[in-house]
CSV table of C-alpha atoms in Angstrom, one decimal:
chain,number,residue,atom,x,y,z
A,657,MET,CA,21.4,217.4,-26.2
A,658,THR,CA,22.9,216.9,-22.7
A,659,ALA,CA,21.9,213.9,-20.6
A,660,THR,CA,19.7,216.0,-18.3
A,661,VAL,CA,17.9,217.9,-21.1
A,662,ARG,CA,17.3,214.7,-23.0
A,663,ALA,CA,15.9,213.0,-19.9
A,664,TRP,CA,13.4,215.8,-19.4
A,665,ALA,CA,12.6,215.8,-23.1
A,666,GLU,CA,11.7,212.1,-22.8
A,667,LEU,CA,9.7,212.6,-19.7
A,668,LEU,CA,7.7,215.4,-21.2
A,669,ARG,CA,7.4,213.8,-24.6
A,670,ILE,CA,8.3,217.0,-26.4
A,671,SER,CA,7.7,215.5,-29.8
A,672,ALA,CA,4.0,215.2,-29.0
A,673,LEU,CA,3.8,218.9,-28.0
A,674,PHE,CA,3.0,220.0,-31.5
A,675,THR,CA,-0.3,218.1,-31.4
A,676,VAL,CA,-1.5,220.5,-28.7
A,677,PRO,CA,-1.8,224.1,-30.3
A,678,GLY,CA,-4.2,222.8,-32.9
A,679,ASP,CA,-6.8,222.1,-30.3
A,680,ALA,CA,-7.1,225.8,-29.4
A,681,LEU,CA,-7.0,226.9,-33.0
A,682,ALA,CA,-9.7,224.4,-34.0
A,683,GLY,CA,-11.8,225.7,-31.1
A,684,ALA,CA,-11.4,229.3,-32.3
A,685,ALA,CA,-12.4,228.2,-35.9
A,686,ALA,CA,-15.4,226.3,-34.6
A,687,ILE,CA,-17.0,229.6,-33.2
A,688,GLY,CA,-16.0,231.6,-36.3
A,689,ARG,CA,-13.3,233.7,-34.6
A,690,ARG,CA,-9.8,234.6,-35.7
A,691,PRO,CA,-7.0,233.5,-33.4
A,692,GLY,CA,-6.1,236.3,-31.0
A,693,ARG,CA,-4.7,237.0,-27.6
A,694,GLY,CA,-7.2,234.6,-25.9
A,695,THR,CA,-6.2,231.9,-28.3
A,696,ALA,CA,-2.5,232.4,-27.5
A,697,LEU,CA,-3.3,232.1,-23.8
A,698,ALA,CA,-5.3,229.0,-24.4
A,699,VAL,CA,-2.4,227.4,-26.3
A,700,GLY,CA,0.0,228.3,-23.5
A,701,ALA,CA,-2.3,226.8,-20.9
A,702,SER,CA,-2.9,223.7,-23.0
A,703,LEU,CA,0.9,223.1,-23.4
A,704,CYS,CA,1.4,223.4,-19.7
A,705,LEU,CA,-1.4,221.1,-18.7
A,706,TYR,CA,-0.3,218.6,-21.4
A,707,GLU,CA,3.2,218.5,-20.1
A,708,ALA,CA,1.9,218.3,-16.5
A,709,GLY,CA,0.1,215.2,-17.6
A,710,MET,CA,3.2,213.6,-19.1
A,711,ALA,CA,5.3,214.2,-16.0
A,712,LEU,CA,2.5,212.9,-13.7
A,713,ASN,CA,2.0,209.9,-15.9
A,714,ASP,CA,5.5,208.7,-15.5
A,715,TRP,CA,5.5,209.5,-11.8
A,716,ALA,CA,2.3,207.4,-11.3
A,717,ASP,CA,3.7,204.5,-13.5
A,718,ARG,CA,7.2,204.4,-12.1
A,719,ASP,CA,6.8,200.9,-10.6
A,720,GLU,CA,5.2,199.5,-13.7
A,721,ASP,CA,7.8,201.2,-15.9
A,722,ALA,CA,10.6,199.7,-13.9
A,723,VAL,CA,9.5,196.3,-15.2
A,724,ASP,CA,8.2,197.1,-18.7
A,725,ARG,CA,10.2,200.2,-19.6
A,726,PRO,CA,13.3,200.4,-17.5
A,727,HIS,CA,14.8,202.9,-20.0
A,728,ARG,CA,12.3,205.6,-19.0
A,729,PRO,CA,13.8,208.6,-17.2
A,730,ILE,CA,12.4,207.8,-13.7
A,731,PRO,CA,13.2,204.0,-13.5
A,732,SER,CA,16.6,204.6,-15.1
A,733,GLY,CA,17.4,207.1,-12.3
A,734,ARG,CA,17.9,210.1,-14.6
A,735,ILE,CA,15.0,212.0,-13.0
A,736,THR,CA,13.8,211.5,-9.4
A,737,PRO,CA,10.2,210.8,-8.7
A,738,ALA,CA,10.0,213.9,-6.5
A,739,ALA,CA,11.3,216.1,-9.4
A,740,ALA,CA,8.7,214.7,-11.8
A,741,LEU,CA,5.8,215.3,-9.3
A,742,THR,CA,7.0,218.8,-8.6
A,743,ALA,CA,7.1,219.5,-12.3
A,744,ALA,CA,3.6,218.2,-12.7
A,745,GLY,CA,2.3,220.5,-10.0
A,746,ALA,CA,4.2,223.6,-11.2
A,747,LEU,CA,3.0,223.1,-14.8
A,748,THR,CA,-0.6,222.6,-13.7
A,749,ALA,CA,-0.4,225.9,-11.7
A,750,ALA,CA,1.1,227.7,-14.7
A,751,GLY,CA,-1.6,226.4,-17.0
A,752,LEU,CA,-4.4,227.5,-14.8
A,753,ALA,CA,-2.7,230.9,-14.4
A,754,LEU,CA,-2.5,231.4,-18.1
A,755,ALA,CA,-6.2,230.3,-18.5
A,756,ALA,CA,-7.2,232.8,-15.8
A,757,ARG,CA,-5.8,235.6,-17.9
A,758,ALA,CA,-8.1,234.6,-20.7
A,759,GLY,CA,-11.2,235.0,-18.5
A,760,ARG,CA,-13.3,233.2,-16.0
A,761,PRO,CA,-15.0,230.8,-18.5
A,762,ALA,CA,-11.6,229.8,-19.8
A,763,LEU,CA,-10.3,229.2,-16.2
A,764,THR,CA,-13.4,227.1,-15.4
A,765,VAL,CA,-12.8,224.9,-18.5
A,766,ALA,CA,-9.0,224.7,-17.7
A,767,THR,CA,-9.8,223.6,-14.2
A,768,GLY,CA,-12.0,220.8,-15.5
A,769,LEU,CA,-9.3,219.8,-17.9
A,770,ALA,CA,-6.6,219.7,-15.2
A,771,ALA,CA,-8.9,217.6,-13.0
A,772,THR,CA,-9.4,215.2,-15.8
A,773,VAL,CA,-5.7,214.9,-16.5
A,774,TRP,CA,-4.9,214.2,-12.8
A,775,ALA,CA,-7.8,211.8,-12.4
A,776,TYR,CA,-6.6,209.9,-15.5
A,777,ASP,CA,-3.0,209.6,-14.5
A,778,LEU,CA,-3.6,208.7,-10.9
A,779,HIS,CA,-6.5,206.2,-11.3
A,780,LEU,CA,-8.7,206.2,-14.4
A,781,LYS,CA,-6.0,205.0,-16.9
A,782,HIS,CA,-6.1,201.5,-15.4
A,783,THR,CA,-9.9,201.3,-15.6
A,784,GLN,CA,-12.4,200.9,-18.4
A,785,ALA,CA,-13.0,204.6,-18.2
A,786,GLY,CA,-9.4,205.5,-19.2
A,787,PRO,CA,-10.0,206.0,-23.0
A,788,ALA,CA,-13.1,208.1,-22.2
A,789,ALA,CA,-11.2,210.3,-19.8
A,790,MET,CA,-8.5,211.0,-22.4
A,791,ALA,CA,-11.2,211.7,-25.0
A,792,ALA,CA,-12.8,214.2,-22.6
A,793,ALA,CA,-9.5,215.9,-22.0
A,794,ARG,CA,-9.0,216.5,-25.7
A,795,ALA,CA,-12.5,217.8,-26.1
A,796,LEU,CA,-12.1,220.1,-23.2
A,797,ASP,CA,-8.8,221.4,-24.6
A,798,LEU,CA,-10.6,222.4,-27.8
A,799,LEU,CA,-13.4,224.0,-25.7
A,800,LEU,CA,-10.7,225.9,-23.8
A,801,GLY,CA,-9.5,227.5,-27.0
A,802,ALA,CA,-13.0,228.4,-28.0
A,803,THR,CA,-13.9,230.0,-24.6
A,804,ALA,CA,-10.6,231.9,-24.3
A,805,THR,CA,-10.9,233.2,-27.9
A,806,TRP,CA,-14.5,234.3,-27.4
A,807,GLY,CA,-13.8,235.9,-24.0
A,808,ALA,CA,-11.0,238.0,-25.5
A,809,GLY,CA,-13.4,239.4,-28.1
A,810,ALA,CA,-11.5,238.2,-31.2
A,811,GLU,CA,-12.6,239.4,-34.6
A,812,PRO,CA,-15.0,237.2,-36.6
A,813,GLU,CA,-13.4,234.9,-39.2
A,814,HIS,CA,-14.5,235.8,-42.7
A,815,SER,CA,-13.1,232.9,-44.7
A,816,GLY,CA,-15.5,233.0,-47.7
A,817,MET,CA,-16.3,229.3,-47.3
A,818,ARG,CA,-20.0,230.0,-47.4
A,819,THR,CA,-22.7,232.2,-46.0
A,820,VAL,CA,-25.9,230.6,-44.6
A,821,ALA,CA,-28.9,231.7,-42.6
A,822,ALA,CA,-28.0,232.2,-38.9
A,823,PRO,CA,-29.6,229.6,-36.7
A,824,GLY,CA,-31.9,230.9,-34.0
A,825,PRO,CA,-34.3,229.6,-31.3
A,826,ALA,CA,-36.2,227.5,-33.8
A,827,THR,CA,-33.1,225.4,-34.5
A,828,GLY,CA,-31.9,225.2,-31.0
A,829,LEU,CA,-28.6,226.8,-31.9
A,830,VAL,CA,-27.3,230.0,-30.3
A,831,ARG,CA,-27.0,233.0,-32.6
A,832,ALA,CA,-23.6,234.3,-33.3
A,833,PRO,CA,-23.1,238.0,-32.6
A,834,ALA,CA,-23.7,240.5,-35.3
A,835,PRO,CA,-22.0,243.9,-35.6
A,836,ILE,CA,-24.3,246.8,-34.8
A,837,PRO,CA,-23.8,250.3,-36.1
A,838,VAL,CA,-23.3,252.8,-33.2
A,839,SER,CA,-23.3,256.5,-33.5
A,840,ALA,CA,-20.2,258.4,-32.4
A,841,GLY,CA,-19.9,258.9,-28.7
A,842,LYS,CA,-22.8,256.5,-27.9
A,843,ARG,CA,-23.1,252.8,-27.2
A,844,ARG,CA,-26.1,250.7,-27.3
A,845,ARG,CA,-26.4,248.6,-24.2
A,846,GLY,CA,-28.3,245.3,-23.9
A,847,PRO,CA,-28.6,242.5,-21.4
A,848,ILE,CA,-25.2,241.1,-20.5
A,849,ALA,CA,-24.7,237.4,-21.4
A,850,ARG,CA,-23.5,235.6,-18.4
A,851,LEU,CA,-21.0,232.9,-19.3
A,852,VAL,CA,-20.5,231.4,-15.8
A,853,GLY,CA,-23.4,229.9,-13.9
A,854,ARG,CA,-23.7,228.1,-10.6
A,855,GLY,CA,-23.0,224.4,-9.9
A,856,GLY,CA,-20.2,224.1,-12.4
A,857,ARG,CA,-22.3,225.2,-15.4
A,858,ALA,CA,-19.6,227.5,-16.6
A,859,LEU,CA,-21.1,228.0,-20.0
A,860,ALA,CA,-24.7,228.7,-19.0
A,861,GLN,CA,-26.2,231.0,-21.4
A,862,ALA,CA,-28.3,234.0,-20.5
A,863,GLY,CA,-29.4,236.9,-22.7
A,864,GLY,CA,-29.1,235.2,-26.1
A,865,ASP,CA,-30.6,238.3,-27.7
A,866,ALA,CA,-28.0,240.6,-26.1
A,867,GLN,CA,-26.9,243.5,-28.3
A,868,PRO,CA,-23.1,243.7,-28.4
A,869,ARG,CA,-21.2,246.9,-27.7
A,870,GLN,CA,-19.0,248.4,-30.3
A,871,GLY,CA,-15.7,246.6,-30.2
A,872,GLU,CA,-16.9,244.1,-27.6
A,873,PRO,CA,-19.2,241.6,-29.5
A,874,SER,CA,-18.1,238.5,-27.8
A,875,ARG,CA,-18.5,239.8,-24.2
A,876,GLN,CA,-22.2,240.5,-24.6
A,877,ALA,CA,-23.5,237.6,-26.7
A,878,ALA,CA,-24.1,234.1,-25.6
A,879,PHE,CA,-21.2,231.8,-26.1
A,880,PRO,CA,-22.1,229.4,-29.0
A,881,LEU,CA,-21.4,226.2,-27.2
A,882,ARG,CA,-23.2,224.0,-29.7
A,883,ALA,CA,-20.9,225.3,-32.5
A,884,THR,CA,-17.9,223.6,-30.8
A,885,LEU,CA,-19.6,220.2,-30.2
A,886,PRO,CA,-19.0,218.7,-33.6
A,887,SER,CA,-15.3,219.4,-33.6
A,888,ALA,CA,-14.9,218.4,-30.0
A,889,ALA,CA,-16.7,215.2,-30.6
A,890,LEU,CA,-14.5,214.2,-33.6
A,891,LEU,CA,-11.3,215.0,-31.8
A,892,GLY,CA,-12.4,213.2,-28.7
A,893,ALA,CA,-13.5,210.1,-30.7
A,894,HIS,CA,-10.0,209.9,-32.3
A,895,THR,CA,-8.4,210.3,-28.9
A,896,TYR,CA,-10.5,207.5,-27.5
A,897,ALA,CA,-9.5,205.1,-30.4
A,898,VAL,CA,-5.8,205.8,-30.0
A,899,THR,CA,-5.9,205.5,-26.2
A,900,ALA,CA,-7.6,202.1,-26.5
A,901,VAL,CA,-4.8,200.9,-28.7
A,902,SER,CA,-2.1,202.3,-26.3
A,903,ARG,CA,-3.3,200.0,-23.5
A,904,HIS,CA,-1.7,197.1,-25.4
A,905,GLU,CA,1.5,198.8,-26.6
A,906,THR,CA,3.9,197.1,-24.1
A,907,GLN,CA,2.6,193.5,-24.5
A,908,GLY,CA,0.8,193.6,-27.9
A,909,GLY,CA,-1.2,190.6,-28.8
A,910,SER,CA,-4.6,192.4,-29.4
A,911,ALA,CA,-5.8,192.7,-32.9
A,912,VAL,CA,-9.3,193.9,-31.8
A,913,ALA,CA,-8.1,197.3,-30.5
A,914,PRO,CA,-6.2,198.4,-33.6
A,915,LEU,CA,-9.0,197.0,-35.9
A,916,SER,CA,-11.6,199.0,-34.0
A,917,ALA,CA,-9.5,202.1,-34.1
A,918,LEU,CA,-9.0,201.6,-37.8
A,919,ALA,CA,-12.7,201.5,-38.4
A,920,ALA,CA,-13.1,204.6,-36.2
A,921,VAL,CA,-10.5,206.5,-38.0
A,922,ILE,CA,-12.1,205.8,-41.4
A,923,ALA,CA,-15.5,206.9,-40.1
A,924,LEU,CA,-14.0,210.1,-38.6
A,925,GLY,CA,-12.2,210.9,-41.8
A,926,ALA,CA,-15.4,210.5,-43.8
A,927,THR,CA,-17.3,212.8,-41.3
A,928,ALA,CA,-14.6,215.4,-41.2
A,929,ALA,CA,-14.5,215.6,-45.0
A,930,ARG,CA,-18.2,216.6,-45.1
A,931,GLU,CA,-19.0,220.3,-45.1
A,932,GLN,CA,-20.0,221.6,-41.7
A,933,ARG,CA,-23.2,223.6,-41.5
A,934,GLY,CA,-24.8,225.7,-38.8
A,935,SER,CA,-21.8,226.3,-36.6
A,936,GLY,CA,-18.8,228.6,-36.3
A,937,ASP,CA,-18.7,229.8,-39.9
A,938,VAL,CA,-22.2,231.2,-39.8
A,939,THR,CA,-22.1,235.0,-40.3
A,940,PRO,CA,-25.4,236.7,-39.4
A,941,VAL,CA,-26.1,239.9,-41.2
A,942,PRO,CA,-27.1,243.1,-39.3
A,943,GLY,CA,-30.7,243.9,-39.4
A,944,ARG,CA,-31.9,240.4,-40.3
A,945,GLY,CA,-33.8,238.1,-38.0
A,946,ALA,CA,-32.8,234.5,-37.2
A,947,SER,CA,-36.3,233.2,-37.8
A,948,GLY,CA,-36.5,234.0,-41.4
A,949,GLY,CA,-35.4,236.5,-44.1
A,950,SER,CA,-32.6,236.1,-46.5
A,951,GLN,CA,-29.0,236.6,-45.5
A,952,ARG,CA,-26.6,239.0,-47.3
A,953,PRO,CA,-23.2,237.5,-48.0
A,954,GLU,CA,-20.2,239.3,-46.5
A,955,PRO,CA,-18.0,241.2,-49.0
A,956,GLY,CA,-15.9,238.7,-50.9
A,957,ALA,CA,-17.9,235.7,-49.7
A,958,SER,CA,-19.6,233.2,-52.0
A,959,ALA,CA,-23.0,231.6,-51.5
A,960,ALA,CA,-21.6,228.3,-52.6
A,961,THR,CA,-18.6,226.5,-51.3
A,962,PRO,CA,-15.5,227.5,-53.4
A,963,ALA,CA,-13.6,224.7,-55.1
A,964,SER,CA,-10.2,225.5,-53.5
A,965,PRO,CA,-11.3,225.3,-49.8
A,966,ARG,CA,-13.2,222.1,-50.7
A,967,ILE,CA,-10.0,220.6,-52.2
A,968,LEU,CA,-8.0,221.7,-49.2
A,969,LEU,CA,-10.4,220.0,-46.8
A,970,THR,CA,-10.2,216.8,-48.9
A,971,ALA,CA,-6.4,217.0,-48.8
A,972,LEU,CA,-6.3,217.6,-45.1
A,973,THR,CA,-8.6,214.7,-44.4
A,974,GLY,CA,-6.5,212.5,-46.7
A,975,ALA,CA,-3.4,213.4,-44.7
A,976,TYR,CA,-5.2,212.4,-41.5
A,977,LEU,CA,-6.2,209.1,-42.9
A,978,ARG,CA,-2.8,208.4,-44.4
A,979,THR,CA,-1.1,209.2,-41.1
A,980,ALA,CA,-3.4,207.1,-38.8
A,981,ALA,CA,-4.8,204.3,-40.9
A,982,GLU,CA,-1.8,202.6,-42.4
A,983,PRO,CA,0.0,201.9,-39.0
A,984,LEU,CA,-3.3,200.7,-37.5
A,985,LEU,CA,-3.7,198.3,-40.4
A,986,HIS,CA,-0.2,196.9,-39.8
A,987,ALA,CA,-0.9,196.6,-36.1
A,988,THR,CA,-4.1,194.7,-36.9
A,989,LEU,CA,-2.3,192.2,-39.1
A,990,ASN,CA,0.6,191.8,-36.7
A,991,PRO,CA,-0.3,193.1,-33.2
A,992,SER,CA,3.3,193.0,-31.9
A,993,PRO,CA,4.5,195.6,-29.4
A,994,PRO,CA,6.7,197.5,-31.9
A,995,LEU,CA,3.9,197.8,-34.5
A,996,THR,CA,1.4,198.6,-31.8
A,997,GLN,CA,3.6,201.3,-30.5
A,998,ARG,CA,4.1,202.7,-34.0
A,999,ALA,CA,0.4,202.8,-34.5
A,1000,VAL,CA,0.0,204.8,-31.2
A,1001,GLY,CA,2.7,207.2,-32.2
A,1002,SER,CA,1.2,207.8,-35.6
A,1003,GLY,CA,-2.3,208.2,-34.0
A,1004,ILE,CA,-0.9,210.9,-31.8
A,1005,ARG,CA,0.7,212.7,-34.8
A,1006,ALA,CA,-2.5,212.3,-36.8
A,1007,MET,CA,-4.2,214.7,-34.5
A,1008,ILE,CA,-2.4,217.6,-36.3
A,1009,PRO,CA,-4.0,217.0,-39.8
A,1010,LEU,CA,-7.3,216.2,-38.0
A,1011,GLN,CA,-7.2,219.6,-36.2
A,1012,ALA,CA,-6.3,221.3,-39.5
A,1013,ALA,CA,-9.2,219.6,-41.2
A,1014,LEU,CA,-11.6,220.6,-38.5
A,1015,ALA,CA,-10.4,224.3,-38.8
A,1016,ALA,CA,-10.9,224.2,-42.6
A,1017,ARG,CA,-14.2,222.4,-42.2
A,1018,ALA,CA,-15.4,225.4,-40.1
A,1019,GLY,CA,-14.2,227.8,-42.8
A,1020,ALA,CA,-10.9,228.9,-41.3
A,1021,VAL,CA,-8.7,227.9,-44.3
A,1022,GLY,CA,-5.7,229.9,-43.1
A,1023,THR,CA,-5.8,228.4,-39.6
A,1024,GLY,CA,-5.9,224.9,-41.1
A,1025,LEU,CA,-2.8,225.6,-43.2
A,1026,ALA,CA,-1.0,227.1,-40.2
A,1027,VAL,CA,-1.8,224.0,-38.1
A,1028,MET,CA,-0.4,221.7,-40.9
A,1029,GLY,CA,2.8,223.6,-40.7
A,1030,LEU,CA,3.4,221.8,-37.3
A,1031,VAL,CA,3.6,218.4,-39.0
A,1032,PRO,CA,7.3,218.6,-40.2
A,1033,LEU,CA,8.4,219.7,-36.7
A,1034,ALA,CA,6.5,216.9,-35.0
A,1035,ARG,CA,7.9,214.4,-37.4
A,1036,THR,CA,11.5,215.6,-36.9
A,1037,LEU,CA,11.3,215.5,-33.2
A,1038,ALA,CA,9.6,212.1,-33.2
A,1039,ARG,CA,12.8,210.7,-34.7
A,1040,LYS,CA,14.7,211.8,-31.6
A,1041,VAL,CA,12.2,211.5,-28.8
A,1042,SER,CA,9.3,209.0,-28.8
A,1043,PRO,CA,5.8,210.5,-28.4
A,1044,THR,CA,4.6,207.5,-26.4
């Protein structure tokens, strides 16, 4: 690795990059869709916006880093402040361009994500709102994956985790689209669900009873926003806890932050291990109403949760707890800068098994396993380039 390449790798924290794709994949799983073209665009947009945040972070902290971290690329003179700021702007533009290709709702969410990233780096990180801003950014990243996947009309995910009654107006949840038989040469047209509303309400829902066209179910049904909220909340809560600890990583001395984060991680693990109901893995059956009536299981699906996906969910949650909890315990017992930094780095890497658990919890077992495949890559690169 040449000096210039290594400097940019350090500036952009490339070892933390592998914690990003799982956001979009977990978002797709939350709405019960297979990853597709829209998911890939969301992953690309997320990677660009994440790297923009890394470059902007070091540009904004260049004076502080000159005192606390003189080895960083900007204070050490290996990268100029102008180059870092230019990279942040270019990566932000690239991320928004990729999101735009996934549709207007995805672009709207990506714009909110970019604004949150810039607001955090330029001001909010040094305020009490810093951890909340970072948590919001991660939650929006998961929502970006969900909106991009939905807008691209990806196929429903049939994982066989379970089949339950589709929630309707009585439950307050939005009904997922159901395939409708259409005779050859004809299409049944219904009210178009508008995904973008006025005043920044990008996911405003209209026409929840819309009948999907053949081959275009996701473009005509209302986006199931509530299905994404449990996963987004869990991921955001983990991000909040890790960010709160990171505020002490240069000086150390605080046992309260890692202890609070440890309690949060245990609670999040217990929640993630529980079976999710009434969200993305719900598969309505054609011809059955949401207000009542039994639901027919999809071919190959089981009415009860199979043992193997349940075991996988438990294993993924265990991997999350093992990755995040032990370093936080050490930092609580000895809140020195090295142990605090180690706890932050482990907390960042723990996002991968958490994302995998969220996908499996929503019924996307294959997606969860694919996300876990990023763990060895992240671990290998973390030995060369620090994720913090």
